[in-house]
Amino acid sequence: MTDALKPLDIDTVHAFVLVADFASFTRAAEALDTSQAAISLKLKRLEERLGYRLLERTPRHVRLSPKGEQFIVAARALLNAHERALGDMGTHAPRRLVIGISDHVAGPDLPTWLSRLAAYDPLVILEVRIASSRDLVAAFDRNELDAVIVRNEGDRQDGEVLVVERFGWFAAPTWQHSPGTPLRMATMAAPCGVRHLATRALDAARIDWTEVFVGGGVMAVGAAVSAGLGVAALAHRVAPAGAAEVSEQYGLPALPVSEVVLHSRISDARSRETLRALSATFRGVLQR
């Protein structure tokens, strides 16, 4: 059989799509539980099989070539058809995963994570709960959730650390703090772990503060910041667009870094693959 008539290898096409989605050989290798060298070899063979370059690679960036932009549409269709065929044959039955994601972790990147997960596993039925890290960990310990992605807010040592994030003090560019008056803060309600680390840092620095806005989620707190109501302690990734980091301007204390941790009790092989892909997606987005 000539190369032109040989069928494409599904695993190799899958590796290509993951590299394209993650813009990273490292993240694709993590998702597939293999090495970067193995991924590179698969992609090299696929490009040789097709007769053109799919990816443009530099030391810091990976992006689709013009031919790769065309091929990935067909590649996704092939993978979806393959998964659905396996489902129809009973090999890959639809599965439900109940995952909790901390509100301070989800932020504006949640649609990206969900779209990549759906593309990776079209048969998964995903139930996502957004809440505080403390509430999600408690629900996980009660066996109500299959997995949680949360901020590590205690001495708990189990779980997989996905990334370590920096926090800062953010306010609207026009917001001003009057010297000698309590710092006006926008926060989430107690017992929010981020609220605790922020107020503890202010108390240690002997800076008076007062809550002027208490939101039910990070989006609400970000809206209060954008409206100029006060300053908020936020991870740099979830700070609202246009907000300014004002720590140095107002002499506010440095905030400790925070670990984003995955806890999982998933045991079946296919669901573990899906969760591994989700973890790689989180790392890729969180480490931008």
Coordinates of C-alpha atoms in Angstrom, one line a residue:
M1 CA 0.0 0.0 0.0
T2 CA 1.4 3.4 -0.9
D3 CA 1.8 6.2 1.7
A4 CA -1.0 8.1 -0.1
L5 CA -3.4 5.3 0.7
K6 CA -2.3 4.4 4.2
P7 CA -4.9 5.4 6.9
L8 CA -3.9 8.0 9.4
D9 CA -2.9 6.8 12.9
I10 CA -5.6 8.0 15.4
D11 CA -3.1 8.3 18.3
T12 CA -0.8 10.5 16.1
V13 CA -3.7 12.7 15.0
H14 CA -4.8 13.0 18.6
A15 CA -1.2 14.1 19.6
F16 CA -1.2 16.7 16.9
V17 CA -4.6 18.2 18.1
L18 CA -3.4 18.4 21.7
V19 CA -0.1 20.1 20.7
A20 CA -2.1 22.6 18.7
D21 CA -4.7 23.2 21.5
F22 CA -2.0 23.6 24.2
A23 CA 0.5 25.3 21.9
S24 CA 2.9 23.2 23.8
F25 CA 4.6 19.8 23.3
T26 CA 5.1 19.7 27.1
R27 CA 1.4 20.0 27.9
A28 CA 0.4 17.5 25.2
A29 CA 2.9 15.0 26.6
E30 CA 1.5 15.5 30.1
A31 CA -2.1 14.9 28.8
L32 CA -1.0 11.7 27.1
D33 CA 1.3 10.6 29.9
T34 CA 4.2 10.3 27.6
S35 CA 7.5 12.1 26.8
Q36 CA 8.0 15.2 24.6
A37 CA 10.4 13.1 22.5
A38 CA 7.6 10.6 21.7
I39 CA 5.2 13.5 20.8
S40 CA 7.8 15.1 18.5
L41 CA 8.4 11.8 16.8
K42 CA 4.7 11.3 16.2
L43 CA 4.4 14.8 14.7
K44 CA 7.4 14.3 12.5
R45 CA 5.9 11.1 11.1
L46 CA 2.5 12.7 10.6
E47 CA 4.1 15.6 8.7
E48 CA 6.1 13.2 6.6
R49 CA 3.0 11.2 5.9
L50 CA 1.0 14.3 4.8
G51 CA 3.9 15.8 2.9
Y52 CA 3.7 19.3 4.6
R53 CA 4.5 21.0 7.8
L54 CA 1.7 21.2 10.3
L55 CA 3.4 23.3 13.1
E56 CA 5.8 26.2 13.2
R57 CA 8.1 25.8 16.1
T58 CA 10.4 28.3 17.8
P59 CA 12.2 27.9 21.2
R60 CA 9.3 29.7 22.9
H61 CA 6.2 29.2 20.7
V62 CA 4.3 26.5 18.9
R63 CA 1.6 27.5 16.4
L64 CA -0.2 26.0 13.4
S65 CA 1.2 26.5 9.9
P66 CA -1.3 27.6 7.2
K67 CA -1.6 23.9 6.2
G68 CA -2.0 23.0 9.8
E69 CA -4.9 25.4 10.2
Q70 CA -6.6 23.6 7.3
F71 CA -5.8 20.1 8.5
I72 CA -6.9 20.5 12.1
V73 CA -10.5 20.9 11.1
A74 CA -10.5 17.5 9.5
A75 CA -8.4 16.1 12.4
R76 CA -11.0 17.1 14.9
A77 CA -13.8 15.6 12.8
L78 CA -11.8 12.3 12.5
L79 CA -11.3 12.1 16.3
N80 CA -14.9 12.9 17.1
A81 CA -16.1 10.2 14.6
H82 CA -13.7 7.7 16.1
E83 CA -14.9 8.4 19.7
R84 CA -18.5 8.2 18.7
A85 CA -17.9 4.9 16.8
L86 CA -16.3 3.5 19.9
G87 CA -19.3 4.7 21.9
D88 CA -21.8 3.1 19.5
M89 CA -19.9 -0.2 19.8
G90 CA -20.0 0.0 23.6
T91 CA -16.2 0.4 23.9
H92 CA -16.3 4.0 25.1
A93 CA -19.6 4.5 26.9
P94 CA -20.7 8.1 27.9
R95 CA -19.4 8.9 31.4
R96 CA -20.4 11.6 33.9
L97 CA -17.6 13.5 35.7
V98 CA -18.6 15.8 38.6
I99 CA -15.8 18.3 39.1
G100 CA -15.6 21.2 41.5
I101 CA -13.5 24.3 40.5
S102 CA -12.7 27.1 42.9
D103 CA -14.2 30.4 42.0
H104 CA -10.8 32.0 42.4
V105 CA -9.3 29.4 40.1
A106 CA -11.9 29.4 37.3
G107 CA -11.8 33.1 36.4
P108 CA -12.1 34.1 32.8
D109 CA -10.4 31.0 31.4
L110 CA -13.2 28.6 32.3
P111 CA -14.7 28.6 28.7
T112 CA -11.2 27.7 27.3
W113 CA -10.9 24.8 29.7
L114 CA -14.3 23.5 29.0
S115 CA -14.0 23.7 25.2
R116 CA -10.7 21.9 25.2
L117 CA -12.1 19.2 27.5
A118 CA -15.1 18.7 25.2
A119 CA -12.9 18.5 22.2
Y120 CA -10.7 15.9 23.9
D121 CA -13.6 13.7 25.1
P122 CA -16.9 14.3 23.3
L123 CA -18.6 11.5 25.2
V124 CA -18.0 12.9 28.6
I125 CA -21.0 14.4 30.5
L126 CA -19.4 17.1 32.6
E127 CA -21.0 18.5 35.7
V128 CA -19.0 21.5 37.0
R129 CA -19.6 23.1 40.4
I130 CA -18.1 26.5 41.2
A131 CA -17.7 27.4 44.9
S132 CA -15.1 28.3 47.4
S133 CA -12.1 26.1 47.8
R134 CA -13.1 25.2 51.4
D135 CA -16.6 24.2 50.4
L136 CA -15.4 22.1 47.5
V137 CA -12.8 20.2 49.5
A138 CA -15.5 19.4 52.1
A139 CA -17.8 18.2 49.4
F140 CA -15.0 16.1 47.9
D141 CA -14.3 14.5 51.3
R142 CA -18.0 13.6 51.5
N143 CA -17.6 11.8 48.2
E144 CA -20.0 14.2 46.4
L145 CA -17.4 15.2 43.7
D146 CA -15.1 13.1 41.6
A147 CA -12.4 15.7 41.5
V148 CA -11.8 19.3 42.6
I149 CA -9.3 22.0 41.5
V150 CA -8.9 24.3 44.4
R151 CA -6.5 26.6 46.1
N152 CA -4.5 25.0 48.9
E153 CA -5.7 26.9 52.0
G154 CA -4.4 24.7 54.8
D155 CA -1.8 22.2 55.8
R156 CA -3.2 19.4 53.6
Q157 CA -0.4 17.7 51.7
D158 CA -2.3 15.4 49.4
G159 CA -3.3 16.2 45.9
E160 CA -1.4 17.3 42.8
V161 CA 0.0 20.8 42.6
L162 CA -0.9 22.2 39.1
V163 CA 0.7 25.6 39.4
V164 CA 1.7 28.3 41.9
E165 CA 0.1 31.7 41.3
R166 CA 1.0 35.2 42.4
F167 CA -1.5 37.6 44.0
G168 CA -1.6 41.4 44.0
W169 CA -3.7 44.3 45.1
F170 CA -5.8 45.6 42.2
A171 CA -7.9 48.8 41.9
A172 CA -9.4 50.9 39.1
P173 CA -6.9 53.3 37.6
T174 CA -8.9 56.3 38.9
W175 CA -9.3 54.8 42.5
Q176 CA -7.4 56.7 45.2
H177 CA -6.7 55.8 48.9
S178 CA -6.8 58.7 51.3
P179 CA -3.9 58.5 53.8
G180 CA -5.0 58.1 57.4
T181 CA -8.2 56.3 56.5
P182 CA -8.9 52.6 56.5
L183 CA -8.2 50.8 53.2
R184 CA -11.4 50.3 51.4
M185 CA -11.6 46.7 50.3
A186 CA -13.8 44.6 47.9
T187 CA -13.8 41.0 49.0
M188 CA -15.6 37.7 48.9
A189 CA -17.5 36.7 52.1
A190 CA -15.7 34.8 54.9
P191 CA -14.5 32.1 55.1
C192 CA -12.9 32.8 51.7
G193 CA -9.2 31.7 51.8
V194 CA -8.1 34.7 49.7
R195 CA -9.9 37.1 51.9
H196 CA -8.2 35.5 54.9
L197 CA -4.7 35.8 53.4
A198 CA -5.3 39.4 52.4
T199 CA -6.7 40.6 55.8
R200 CA -3.9 38.7 57.6
A201 CA -1.3 40.5 55.5
L202 CA -2.9 43.9 56.2
D203 CA -3.1 43.1 60.0
A204 CA 0.5 42.0 60.1
A205 CA 1.5 45.3 58.3
R206 CA -0.7 47.3 60.8
I207 CA -2.8 48.7 58.0
D208 CA -6.4 49.5 58.9
W209 CA -9.0 48.2 56.5
T210 CA -12.7 48.1 56.0
E211 CA -14.9 46.1 53.7
V212 CA -17.0 48.3 51.4
F213 CA -18.2 45.5 49.1
V214 CA -18.7 41.8 49.7
G215 CA -19.3 39.7 46.5
G216 CA -20.6 36.3 46.0
G217 CA -17.9 35.4 43.5
V218 CA -14.7 36.7 41.8
M219 CA -16.7 38.2 38.9
A220 CA -18.6 40.3 41.4
V221 CA -15.5 41.4 43.2
G222 CA -13.8 42.3 39.9
A223 CA -16.9 44.4 38.9
A224 CA -16.6 46.3 42.2
V225 CA -12.9 46.9 41.5
S226 CA -13.7 48.2 38.0
A227 CA -16.4 50.4 39.4
G228 CA -13.9 52.1 41.7
L229 CA -15.4 50.9 45.0
G230 CA -12.2 49.6 46.5
V231 CA -9.1 47.5 46.2
A232 CA -9.1 43.7 46.0
A233 CA -6.6 41.0 46.5
L234 CA -6.7 38.9 43.3
A235 CA -4.5 36.5 41.3
H236 CA -3.0 38.4 38.4
R237 CA -4.8 36.1 36.0
V238 CA -8.3 36.9 37.3
A239 CA -7.9 40.6 37.8
P240 CA -10.4 42.6 35.7
A241 CA -9.2 44.1 32.4
G242 CA -7.9 47.6 32.9
A243 CA -7.3 47.2 36.7
A244 CA -4.0 48.5 38.0
E245 CA -1.7 46.7 40.5
V246 CA -1.4 49.3 43.3
S247 CA 0.8 47.5 45.9
E248 CA 3.8 49.7 45.4
Q249 CA 1.8 52.9 45.0
Y250 CA 0.1 52.6 48.4
G251 CA 2.7 50.6 50.3
L252 CA 0.5 47.5 50.6
P253 CA 2.1 44.3 51.9
A254 CA 3.2 41.5 49.6
L255 CA 0.8 38.6 49.4
P256 CA 1.9 35.0 49.6
V257 CA 1.8 32.8 46.5
S258 CA -1.0 30.2 46.3
E259 CA -0.9 26.6 45.1
V260 CA -3.6 25.4 42.8
V261 CA -4.2 21.7 43.7
L262 CA -6.0 18.8 42.0
H263 CA -7.7 16.2 44.3
S264 CA -9.2 13.2 42.5
R265 CA -10.7 9.8 43.3
I266 CA -11.3 8.9 39.6
S267 CA -10.2 5.3 39.0
D268 CA -11.3 4.2 35.5
A269 CA -8.7 4.5 32.8
R270 CA -10.7 6.6 30.4
S271 CA -11.8 9.2 33.0
R272 CA -8.2 9.4 34.3
E273 CA -7.1 10.2 30.7
T274 CA -9.7 13.0 30.5
L275 CA -8.7 14.4 33.9
R276 CA -5.0 14.3 32.9
A277 CA -5.9 16.4 29.8
L278 CA -7.8 18.9 32.0
S279 CA -4.8 19.2 34.3
A280 CA -2.5 19.8 31.4
T281 CA -5.0 22.5 30.1
F282 CA -5.0 24.2 33.5
R283 CA -1.2 24.2 33.7
G284 CA -0.9 25.7 30.2
V285 CA -3.4 28.5 30.9
L286 CA -2.3 29.2 34.4
Q287 CA 1.4 29.4 33.6
R288 CA 0.9 31.9 30.7

